Short mmCIF file of N, CA, C and O in Angstrom, two decimals:
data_model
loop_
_atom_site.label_atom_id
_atom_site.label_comp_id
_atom_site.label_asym_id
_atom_site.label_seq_id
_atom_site.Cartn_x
_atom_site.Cartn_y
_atom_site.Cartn_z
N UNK O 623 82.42 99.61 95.71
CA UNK O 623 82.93 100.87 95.24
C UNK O 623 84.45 100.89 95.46
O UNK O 623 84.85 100.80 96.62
N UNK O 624 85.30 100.98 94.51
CA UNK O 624 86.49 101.24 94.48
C UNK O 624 86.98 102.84 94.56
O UNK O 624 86.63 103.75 93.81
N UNK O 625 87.72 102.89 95.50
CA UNK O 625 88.55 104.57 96.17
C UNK O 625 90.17 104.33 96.02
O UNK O 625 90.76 103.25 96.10
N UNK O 626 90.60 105.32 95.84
CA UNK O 626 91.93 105.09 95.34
C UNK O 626 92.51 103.58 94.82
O UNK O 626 93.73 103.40 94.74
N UNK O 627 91.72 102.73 94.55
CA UNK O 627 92.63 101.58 94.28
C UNK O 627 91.72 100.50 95.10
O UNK O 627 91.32 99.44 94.62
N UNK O 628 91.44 101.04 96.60
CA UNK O 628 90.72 99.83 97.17
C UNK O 628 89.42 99.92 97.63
O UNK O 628 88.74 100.90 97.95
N UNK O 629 89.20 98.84 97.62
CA UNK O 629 87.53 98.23 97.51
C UNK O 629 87.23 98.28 98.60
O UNK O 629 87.86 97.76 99.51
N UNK O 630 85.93 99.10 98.77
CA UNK O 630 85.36 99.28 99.81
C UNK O 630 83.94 98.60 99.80
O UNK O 630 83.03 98.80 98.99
N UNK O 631 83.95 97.69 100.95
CA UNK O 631 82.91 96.63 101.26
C UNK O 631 81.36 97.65 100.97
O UNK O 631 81.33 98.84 101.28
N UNK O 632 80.46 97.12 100.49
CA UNK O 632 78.90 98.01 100.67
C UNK O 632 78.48 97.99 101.55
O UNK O 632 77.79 98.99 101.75
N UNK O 633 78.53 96.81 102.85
CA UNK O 633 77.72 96.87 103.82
C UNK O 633 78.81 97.90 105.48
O UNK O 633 78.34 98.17 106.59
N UNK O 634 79.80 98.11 105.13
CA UNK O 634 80.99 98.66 106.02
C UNK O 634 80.22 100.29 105.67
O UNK O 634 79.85 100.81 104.61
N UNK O 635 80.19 100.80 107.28
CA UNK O 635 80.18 102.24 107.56
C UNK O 635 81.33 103.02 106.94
O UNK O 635 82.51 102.67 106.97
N UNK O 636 80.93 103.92 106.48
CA UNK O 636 81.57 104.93 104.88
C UNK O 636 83.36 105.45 105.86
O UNK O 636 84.51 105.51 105.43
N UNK O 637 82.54 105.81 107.73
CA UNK O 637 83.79 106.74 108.10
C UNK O 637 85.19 104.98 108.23
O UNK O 637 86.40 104.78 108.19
N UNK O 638 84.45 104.53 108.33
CA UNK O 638 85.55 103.09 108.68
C UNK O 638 86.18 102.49 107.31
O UNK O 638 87.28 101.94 107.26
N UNK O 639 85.40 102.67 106.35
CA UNK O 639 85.66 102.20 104.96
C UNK O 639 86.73 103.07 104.70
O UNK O 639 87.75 102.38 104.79
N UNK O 640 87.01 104.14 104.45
CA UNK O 640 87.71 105.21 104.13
C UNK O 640 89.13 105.00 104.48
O UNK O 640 90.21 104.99 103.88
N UNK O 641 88.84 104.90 105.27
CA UNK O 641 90.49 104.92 106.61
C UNK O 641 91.78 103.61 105.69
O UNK O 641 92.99 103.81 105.63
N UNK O 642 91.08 102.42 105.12
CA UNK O 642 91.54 101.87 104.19
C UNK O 642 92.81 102.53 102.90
O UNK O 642 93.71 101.96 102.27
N UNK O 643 92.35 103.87 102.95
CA UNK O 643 92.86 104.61 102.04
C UNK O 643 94.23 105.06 103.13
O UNK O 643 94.09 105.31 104.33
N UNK O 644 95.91 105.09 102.16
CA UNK O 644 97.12 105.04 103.61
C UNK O 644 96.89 106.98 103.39
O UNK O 644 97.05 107.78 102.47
N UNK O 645 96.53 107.02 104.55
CA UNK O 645 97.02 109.07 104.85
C UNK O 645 95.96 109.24 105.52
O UNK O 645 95.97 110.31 106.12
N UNK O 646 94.63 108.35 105.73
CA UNK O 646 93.34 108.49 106.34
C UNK O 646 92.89 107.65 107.72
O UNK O 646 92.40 106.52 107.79
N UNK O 647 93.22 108.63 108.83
CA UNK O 647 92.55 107.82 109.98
C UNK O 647 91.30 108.10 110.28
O UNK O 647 90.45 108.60 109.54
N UNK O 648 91.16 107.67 111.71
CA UNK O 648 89.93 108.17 112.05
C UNK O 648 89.49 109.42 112.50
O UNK O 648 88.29 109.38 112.75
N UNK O 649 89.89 110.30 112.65
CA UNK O 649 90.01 111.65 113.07
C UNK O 649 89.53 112.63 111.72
O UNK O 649 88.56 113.38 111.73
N UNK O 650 90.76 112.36 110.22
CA UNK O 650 90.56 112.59 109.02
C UNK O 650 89.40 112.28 108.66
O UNK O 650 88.67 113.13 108.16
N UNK O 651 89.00 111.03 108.85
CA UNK O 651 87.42 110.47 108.01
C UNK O 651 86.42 111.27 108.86
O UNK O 651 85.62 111.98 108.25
N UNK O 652 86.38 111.23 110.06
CA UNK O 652 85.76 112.05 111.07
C UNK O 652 84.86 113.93 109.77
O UNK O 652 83.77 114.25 109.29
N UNK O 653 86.14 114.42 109.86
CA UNK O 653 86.64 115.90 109.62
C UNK O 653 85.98 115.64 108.30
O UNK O 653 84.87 116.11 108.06
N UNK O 654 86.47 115.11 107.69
CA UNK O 654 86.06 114.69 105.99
C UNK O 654 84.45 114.72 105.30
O UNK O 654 83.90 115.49 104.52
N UNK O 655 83.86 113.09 106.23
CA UNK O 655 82.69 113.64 106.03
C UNK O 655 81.55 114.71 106.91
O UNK O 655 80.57 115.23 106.37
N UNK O 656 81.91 114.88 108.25
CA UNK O 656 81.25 116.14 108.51
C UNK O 656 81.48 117.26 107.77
O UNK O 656 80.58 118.08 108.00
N UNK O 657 82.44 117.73 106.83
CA UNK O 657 82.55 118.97 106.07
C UNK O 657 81.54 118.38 105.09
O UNK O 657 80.65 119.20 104.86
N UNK O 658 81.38 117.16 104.40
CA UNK O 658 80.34 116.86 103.47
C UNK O 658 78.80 116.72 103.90
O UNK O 658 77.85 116.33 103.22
N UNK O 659 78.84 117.19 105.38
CA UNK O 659 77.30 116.49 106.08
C UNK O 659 76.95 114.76 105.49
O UNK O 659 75.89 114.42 104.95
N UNK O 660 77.77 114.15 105.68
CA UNK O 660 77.74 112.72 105.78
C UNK O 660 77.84 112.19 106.96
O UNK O 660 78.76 112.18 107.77
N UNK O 661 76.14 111.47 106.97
CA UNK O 661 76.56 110.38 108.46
C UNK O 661 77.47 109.51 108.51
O UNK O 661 77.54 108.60 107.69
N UNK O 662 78.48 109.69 109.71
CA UNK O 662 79.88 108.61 109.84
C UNK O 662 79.01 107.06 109.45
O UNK O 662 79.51 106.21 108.71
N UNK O 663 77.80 106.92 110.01
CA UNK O 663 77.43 105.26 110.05
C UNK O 663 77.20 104.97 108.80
O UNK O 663 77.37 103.78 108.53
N UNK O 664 76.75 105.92 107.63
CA UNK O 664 76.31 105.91 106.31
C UNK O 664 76.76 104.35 105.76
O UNK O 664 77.97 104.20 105.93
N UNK O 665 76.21 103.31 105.23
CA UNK O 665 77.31 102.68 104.25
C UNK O 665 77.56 103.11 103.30
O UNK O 665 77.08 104.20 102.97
N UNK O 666 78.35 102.45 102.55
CA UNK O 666 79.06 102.25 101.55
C UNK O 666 78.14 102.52 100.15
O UNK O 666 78.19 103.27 99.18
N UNK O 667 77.43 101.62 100.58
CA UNK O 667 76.58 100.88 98.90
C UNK O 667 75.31 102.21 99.28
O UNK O 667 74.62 102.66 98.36
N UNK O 668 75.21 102.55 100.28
CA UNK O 668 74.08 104.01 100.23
C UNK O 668 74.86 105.22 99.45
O UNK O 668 74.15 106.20 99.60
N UNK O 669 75.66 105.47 98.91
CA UNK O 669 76.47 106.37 98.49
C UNK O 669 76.09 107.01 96.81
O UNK O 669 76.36 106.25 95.88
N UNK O 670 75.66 107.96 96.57
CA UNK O 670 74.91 107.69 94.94
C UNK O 670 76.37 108.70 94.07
O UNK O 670 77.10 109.23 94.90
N UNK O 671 76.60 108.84 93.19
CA UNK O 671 77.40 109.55 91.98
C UNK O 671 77.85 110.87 92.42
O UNK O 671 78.98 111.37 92.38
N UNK O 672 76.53 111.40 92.92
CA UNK O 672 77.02 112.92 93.36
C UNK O 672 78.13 113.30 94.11
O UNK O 672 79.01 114.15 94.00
N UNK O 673 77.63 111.86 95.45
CA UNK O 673 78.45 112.46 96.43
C UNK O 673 79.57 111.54 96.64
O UNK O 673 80.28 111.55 97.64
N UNK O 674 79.68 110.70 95.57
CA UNK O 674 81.20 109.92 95.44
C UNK O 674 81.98 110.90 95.15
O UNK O 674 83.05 111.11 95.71
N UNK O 675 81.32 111.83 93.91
CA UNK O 675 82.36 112.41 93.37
C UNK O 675 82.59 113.70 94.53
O UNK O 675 83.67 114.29 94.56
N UNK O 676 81.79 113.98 95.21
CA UNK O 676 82.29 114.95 96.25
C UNK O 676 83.21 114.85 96.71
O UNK O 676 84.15 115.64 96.75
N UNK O 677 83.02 113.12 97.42
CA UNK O 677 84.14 112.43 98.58
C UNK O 677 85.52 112.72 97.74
O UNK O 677 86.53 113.22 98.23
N UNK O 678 85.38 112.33 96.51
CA UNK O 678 86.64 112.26 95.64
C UNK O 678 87.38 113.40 95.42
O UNK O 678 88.60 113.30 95.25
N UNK O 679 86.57 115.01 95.38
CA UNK O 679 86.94 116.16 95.36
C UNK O 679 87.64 116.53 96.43
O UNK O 679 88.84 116.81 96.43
N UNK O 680 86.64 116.53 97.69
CA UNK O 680 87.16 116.32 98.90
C UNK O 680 88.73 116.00 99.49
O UNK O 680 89.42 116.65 100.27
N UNK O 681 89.00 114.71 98.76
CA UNK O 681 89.92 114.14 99.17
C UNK O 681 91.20 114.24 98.59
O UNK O 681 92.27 113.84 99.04
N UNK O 682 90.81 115.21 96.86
CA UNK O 682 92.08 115.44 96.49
C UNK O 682 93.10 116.63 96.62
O UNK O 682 94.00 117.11 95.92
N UNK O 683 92.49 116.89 97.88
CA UNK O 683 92.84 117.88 98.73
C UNK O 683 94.42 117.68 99.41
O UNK O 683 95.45 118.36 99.45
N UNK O 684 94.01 116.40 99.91
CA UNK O 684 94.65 115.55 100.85
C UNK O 684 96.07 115.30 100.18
O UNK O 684 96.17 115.72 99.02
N UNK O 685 97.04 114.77 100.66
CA UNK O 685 98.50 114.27 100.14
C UNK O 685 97.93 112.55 100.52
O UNK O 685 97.88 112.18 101.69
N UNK O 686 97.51 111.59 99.32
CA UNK O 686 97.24 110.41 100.20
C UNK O 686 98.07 109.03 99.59
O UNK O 686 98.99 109.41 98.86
N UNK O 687 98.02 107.94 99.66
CA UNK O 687 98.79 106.85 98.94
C UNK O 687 100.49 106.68 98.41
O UNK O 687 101.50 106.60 99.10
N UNK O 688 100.39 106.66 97.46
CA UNK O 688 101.45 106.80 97.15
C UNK O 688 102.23 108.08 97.04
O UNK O 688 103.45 107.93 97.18
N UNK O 689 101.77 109.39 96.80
CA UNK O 689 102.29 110.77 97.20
C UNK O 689 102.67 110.90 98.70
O UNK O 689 103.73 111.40 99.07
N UNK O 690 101.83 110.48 99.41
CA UNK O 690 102.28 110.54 101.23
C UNK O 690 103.48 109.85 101.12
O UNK O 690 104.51 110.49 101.34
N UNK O 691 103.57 108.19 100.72
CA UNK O 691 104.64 107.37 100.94
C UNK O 691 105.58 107.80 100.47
O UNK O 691 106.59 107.30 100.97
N UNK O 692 105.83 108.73 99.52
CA UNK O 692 107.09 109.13 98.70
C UNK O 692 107.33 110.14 99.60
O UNK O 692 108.55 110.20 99.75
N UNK O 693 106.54 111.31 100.54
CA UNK O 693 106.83 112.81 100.97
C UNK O 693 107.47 112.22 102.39
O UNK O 693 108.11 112.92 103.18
N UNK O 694 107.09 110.42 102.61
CA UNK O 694 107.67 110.09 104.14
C UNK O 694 109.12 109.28 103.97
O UNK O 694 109.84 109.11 104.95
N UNK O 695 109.43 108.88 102.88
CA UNK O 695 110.42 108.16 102.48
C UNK O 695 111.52 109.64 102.30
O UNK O 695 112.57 109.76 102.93
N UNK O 696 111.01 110.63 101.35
CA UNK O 696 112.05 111.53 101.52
C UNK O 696 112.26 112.53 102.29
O UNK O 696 113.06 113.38 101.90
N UNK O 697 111.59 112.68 103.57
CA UNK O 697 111.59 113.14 104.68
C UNK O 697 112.84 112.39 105.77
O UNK O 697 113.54 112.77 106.71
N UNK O 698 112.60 111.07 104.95
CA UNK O 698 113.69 110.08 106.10
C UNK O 698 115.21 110.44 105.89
O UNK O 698 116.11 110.71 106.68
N UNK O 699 115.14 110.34 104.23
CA UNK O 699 116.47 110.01 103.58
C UNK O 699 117.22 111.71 103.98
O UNK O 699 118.41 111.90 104.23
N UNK O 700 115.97 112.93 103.92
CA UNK O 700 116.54 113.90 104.63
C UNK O 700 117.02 114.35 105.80
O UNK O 700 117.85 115.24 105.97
N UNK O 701 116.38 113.56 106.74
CA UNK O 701 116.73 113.61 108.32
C UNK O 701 118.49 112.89 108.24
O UNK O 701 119.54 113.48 108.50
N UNK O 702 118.30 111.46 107.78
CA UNK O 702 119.43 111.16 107.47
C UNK O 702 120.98 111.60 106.99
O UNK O 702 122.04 111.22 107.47
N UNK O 703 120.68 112.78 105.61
CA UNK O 703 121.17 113.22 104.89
C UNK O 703 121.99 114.49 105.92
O UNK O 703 123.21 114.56 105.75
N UNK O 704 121.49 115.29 106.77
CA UNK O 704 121.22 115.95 107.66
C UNK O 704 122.39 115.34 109.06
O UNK O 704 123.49 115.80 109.38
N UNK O 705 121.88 114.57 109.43
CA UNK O 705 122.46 113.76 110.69
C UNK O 705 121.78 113.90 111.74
O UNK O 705 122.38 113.89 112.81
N UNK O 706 120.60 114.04 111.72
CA UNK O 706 120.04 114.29 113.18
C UNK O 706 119.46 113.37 113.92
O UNK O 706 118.50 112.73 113.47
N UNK O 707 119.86 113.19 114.96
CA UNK O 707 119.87 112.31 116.21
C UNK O 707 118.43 111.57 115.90
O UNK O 707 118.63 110.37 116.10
N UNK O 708 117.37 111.74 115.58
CA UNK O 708 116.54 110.88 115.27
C UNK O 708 116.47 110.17 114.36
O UNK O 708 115.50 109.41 114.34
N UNK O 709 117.46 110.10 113.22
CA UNK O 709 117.91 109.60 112.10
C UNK O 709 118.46 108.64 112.32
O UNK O 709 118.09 107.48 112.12
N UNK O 710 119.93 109.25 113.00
CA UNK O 710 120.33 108.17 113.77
C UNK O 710 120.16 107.19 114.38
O UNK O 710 120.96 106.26 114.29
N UNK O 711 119.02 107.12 115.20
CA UNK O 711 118.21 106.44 116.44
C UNK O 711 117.44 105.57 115.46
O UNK O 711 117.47 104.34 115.46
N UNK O 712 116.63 106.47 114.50
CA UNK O 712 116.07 105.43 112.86
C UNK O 712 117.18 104.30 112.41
O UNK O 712 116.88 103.11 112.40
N UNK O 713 118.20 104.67 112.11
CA UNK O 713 119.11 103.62 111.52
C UNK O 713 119.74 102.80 112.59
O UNK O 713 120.14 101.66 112.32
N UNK O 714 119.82 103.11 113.35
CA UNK O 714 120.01 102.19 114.63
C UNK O 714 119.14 100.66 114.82
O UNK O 714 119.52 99.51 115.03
N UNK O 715 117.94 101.24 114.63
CA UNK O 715 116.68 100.47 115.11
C UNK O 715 115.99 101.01 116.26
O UNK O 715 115.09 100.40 116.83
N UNK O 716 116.48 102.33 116.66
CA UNK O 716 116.05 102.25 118.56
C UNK O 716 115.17 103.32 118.23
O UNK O 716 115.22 104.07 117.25
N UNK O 717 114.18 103.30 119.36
CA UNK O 717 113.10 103.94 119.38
C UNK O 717 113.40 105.49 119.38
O UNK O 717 114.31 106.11 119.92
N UNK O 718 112.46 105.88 118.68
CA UNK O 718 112.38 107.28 118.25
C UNK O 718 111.78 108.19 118.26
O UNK O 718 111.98 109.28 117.72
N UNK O 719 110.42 107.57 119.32
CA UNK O 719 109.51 108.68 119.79
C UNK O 719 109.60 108.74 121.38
O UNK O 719 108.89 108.50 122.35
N UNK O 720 110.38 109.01 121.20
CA UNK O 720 110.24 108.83 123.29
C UNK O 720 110.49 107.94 124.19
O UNK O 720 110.68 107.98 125.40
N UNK O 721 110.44 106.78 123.10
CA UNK O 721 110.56 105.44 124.27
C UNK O 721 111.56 105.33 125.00
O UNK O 721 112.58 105.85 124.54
N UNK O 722 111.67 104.65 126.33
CA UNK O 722 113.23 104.07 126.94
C UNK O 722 113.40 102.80 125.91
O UNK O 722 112.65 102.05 125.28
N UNK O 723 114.99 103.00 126.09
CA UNK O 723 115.07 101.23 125.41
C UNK O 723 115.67 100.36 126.61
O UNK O 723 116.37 99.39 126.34
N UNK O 724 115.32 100.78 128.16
CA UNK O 724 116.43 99.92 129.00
C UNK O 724 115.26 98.55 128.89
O UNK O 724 115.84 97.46 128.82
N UNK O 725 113.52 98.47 128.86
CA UNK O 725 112.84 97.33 128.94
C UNK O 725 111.87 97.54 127.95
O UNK O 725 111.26 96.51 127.65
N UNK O 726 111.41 98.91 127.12
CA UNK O 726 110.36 98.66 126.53
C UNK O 726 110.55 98.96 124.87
O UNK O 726 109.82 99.80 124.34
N UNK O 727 111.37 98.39 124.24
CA UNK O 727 111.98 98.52 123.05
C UNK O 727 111.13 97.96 121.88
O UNK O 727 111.24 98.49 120.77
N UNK O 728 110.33 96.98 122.05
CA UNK O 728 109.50 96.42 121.27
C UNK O 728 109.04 96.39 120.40
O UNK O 728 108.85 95.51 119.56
N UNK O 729 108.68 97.91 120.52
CA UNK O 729 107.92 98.35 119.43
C UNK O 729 109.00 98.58 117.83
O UNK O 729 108.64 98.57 116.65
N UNK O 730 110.08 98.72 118.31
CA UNK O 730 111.82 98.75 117.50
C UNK O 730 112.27 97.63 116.80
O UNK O 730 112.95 97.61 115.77
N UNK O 731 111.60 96.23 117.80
CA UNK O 731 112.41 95.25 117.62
C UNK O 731 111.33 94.48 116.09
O UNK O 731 111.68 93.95 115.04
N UNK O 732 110.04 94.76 116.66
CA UNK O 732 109.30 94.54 115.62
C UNK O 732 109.41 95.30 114.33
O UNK O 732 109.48 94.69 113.27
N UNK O 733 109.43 96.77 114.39
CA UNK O 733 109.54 97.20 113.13
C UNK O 733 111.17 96.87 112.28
O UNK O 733 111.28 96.88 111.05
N UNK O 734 112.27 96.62 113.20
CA UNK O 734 113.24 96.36 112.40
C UNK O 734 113.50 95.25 112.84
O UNK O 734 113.99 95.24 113.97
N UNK O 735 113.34 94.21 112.31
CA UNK O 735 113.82 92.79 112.49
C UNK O 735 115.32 92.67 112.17
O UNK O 735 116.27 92.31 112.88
N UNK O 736 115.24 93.08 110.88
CA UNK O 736 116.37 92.50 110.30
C UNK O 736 117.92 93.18 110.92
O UNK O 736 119.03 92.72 111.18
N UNK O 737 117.39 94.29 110.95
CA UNK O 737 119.06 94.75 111.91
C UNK O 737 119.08 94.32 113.11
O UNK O 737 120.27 94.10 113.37
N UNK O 738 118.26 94.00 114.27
CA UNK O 738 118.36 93.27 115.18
C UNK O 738 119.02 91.55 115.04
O UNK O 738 119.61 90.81 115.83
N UNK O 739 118.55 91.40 113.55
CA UNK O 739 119.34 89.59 113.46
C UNK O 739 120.96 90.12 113.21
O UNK O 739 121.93 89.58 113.73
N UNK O 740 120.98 90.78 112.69
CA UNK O 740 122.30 91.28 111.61
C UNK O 740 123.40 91.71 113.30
O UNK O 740 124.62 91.56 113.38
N UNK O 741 122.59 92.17 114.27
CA UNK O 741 123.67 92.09 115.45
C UNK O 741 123.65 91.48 116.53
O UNK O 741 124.41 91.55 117.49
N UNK O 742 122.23 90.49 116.25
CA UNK O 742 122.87 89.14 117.13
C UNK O 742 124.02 87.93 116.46
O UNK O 742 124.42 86.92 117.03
N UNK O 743 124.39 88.43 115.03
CA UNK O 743 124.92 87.81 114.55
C UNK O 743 126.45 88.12 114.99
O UNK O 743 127.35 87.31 115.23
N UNK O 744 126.48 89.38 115.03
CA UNK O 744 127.33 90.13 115.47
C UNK O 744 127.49 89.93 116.27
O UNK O 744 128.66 89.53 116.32
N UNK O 745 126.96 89.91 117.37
CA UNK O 745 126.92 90.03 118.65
C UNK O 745 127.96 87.77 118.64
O UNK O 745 129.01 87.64 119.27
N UNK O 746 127.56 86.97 118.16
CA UNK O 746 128.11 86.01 118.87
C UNK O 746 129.08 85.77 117.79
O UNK O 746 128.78 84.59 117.59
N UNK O 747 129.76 85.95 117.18
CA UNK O 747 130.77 86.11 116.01
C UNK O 747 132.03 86.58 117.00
O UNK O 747 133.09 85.98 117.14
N UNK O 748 131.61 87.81 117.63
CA UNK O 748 132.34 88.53 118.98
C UNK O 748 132.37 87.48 119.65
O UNK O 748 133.26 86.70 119.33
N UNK O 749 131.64 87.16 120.54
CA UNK O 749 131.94 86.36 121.87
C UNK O 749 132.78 85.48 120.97
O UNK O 749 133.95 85.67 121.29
N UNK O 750 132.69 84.56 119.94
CA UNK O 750 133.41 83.57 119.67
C UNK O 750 134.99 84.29 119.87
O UNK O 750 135.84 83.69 120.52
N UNK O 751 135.21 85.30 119.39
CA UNK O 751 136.80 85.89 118.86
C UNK O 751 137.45 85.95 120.25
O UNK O 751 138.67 85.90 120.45
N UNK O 752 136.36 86.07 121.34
CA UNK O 752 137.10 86.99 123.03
C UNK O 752 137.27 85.61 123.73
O UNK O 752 137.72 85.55 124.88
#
């Protein structure tokens, strides 16, 4: 069964299948099908017409896929636009939910690679000049 775009396995439990879809965790799938009285373990391929199209009603409730990705992209470019210190901290690379960056930055260094190369480049370009 195909849901927004992706294929959901028949033998995969319906609340785990779902989550596949970007705007849907587990909490959402949770909420989702208990409002439909759907067992979370349900599969996939047990699912008949009716209540696809429920799930589908259901869900176009939701802001999900590509509408989410566009409402989080221009949420950014607004924080940005704006100047606010978490924007900042965004274009930086440095963590932005709370973290320290004196040892546990990680989670920063992974999501932005590339500005981290761009100022170790920096970074010994300098030492060469001093």
């Amino acid at each position: 069964m195909y849901l927004y775009g992706h294929w959901l396995p028949p033998r995969k439990a319906l609340s785990v299948a779902i989550r596949r879809v970007h705007g849907i965790g587990p909490e959402r799938a949770r909420i989702i099908l208990s409002s439909l009285n759907i067992h979370p373990t349900l599969p996939v391929s047990a699912i008949t017409p009716t209540l696809r199209d429920a799930l589908l009603a259901k869900l176009n409730v939701y802001t999900l896929e590509a509408d989410l990705k566009r409402q989080v992209r221009n949420d950014i470019l607004h924080h940005k636009q704006v100047g606010t210190s978490w924007s900042l901290r965004y274009e930086k690379g440095y963590p932005v939910r709370g973290q320290s960056t004196r040892r546990n930055a990680n989670t920063a260094k992974r999501v932005n690679p590339t500005l981290l190369r761009e100022m170790s480049t920096f970074t010994r370009v300098f030492r060469r000049i001093i």
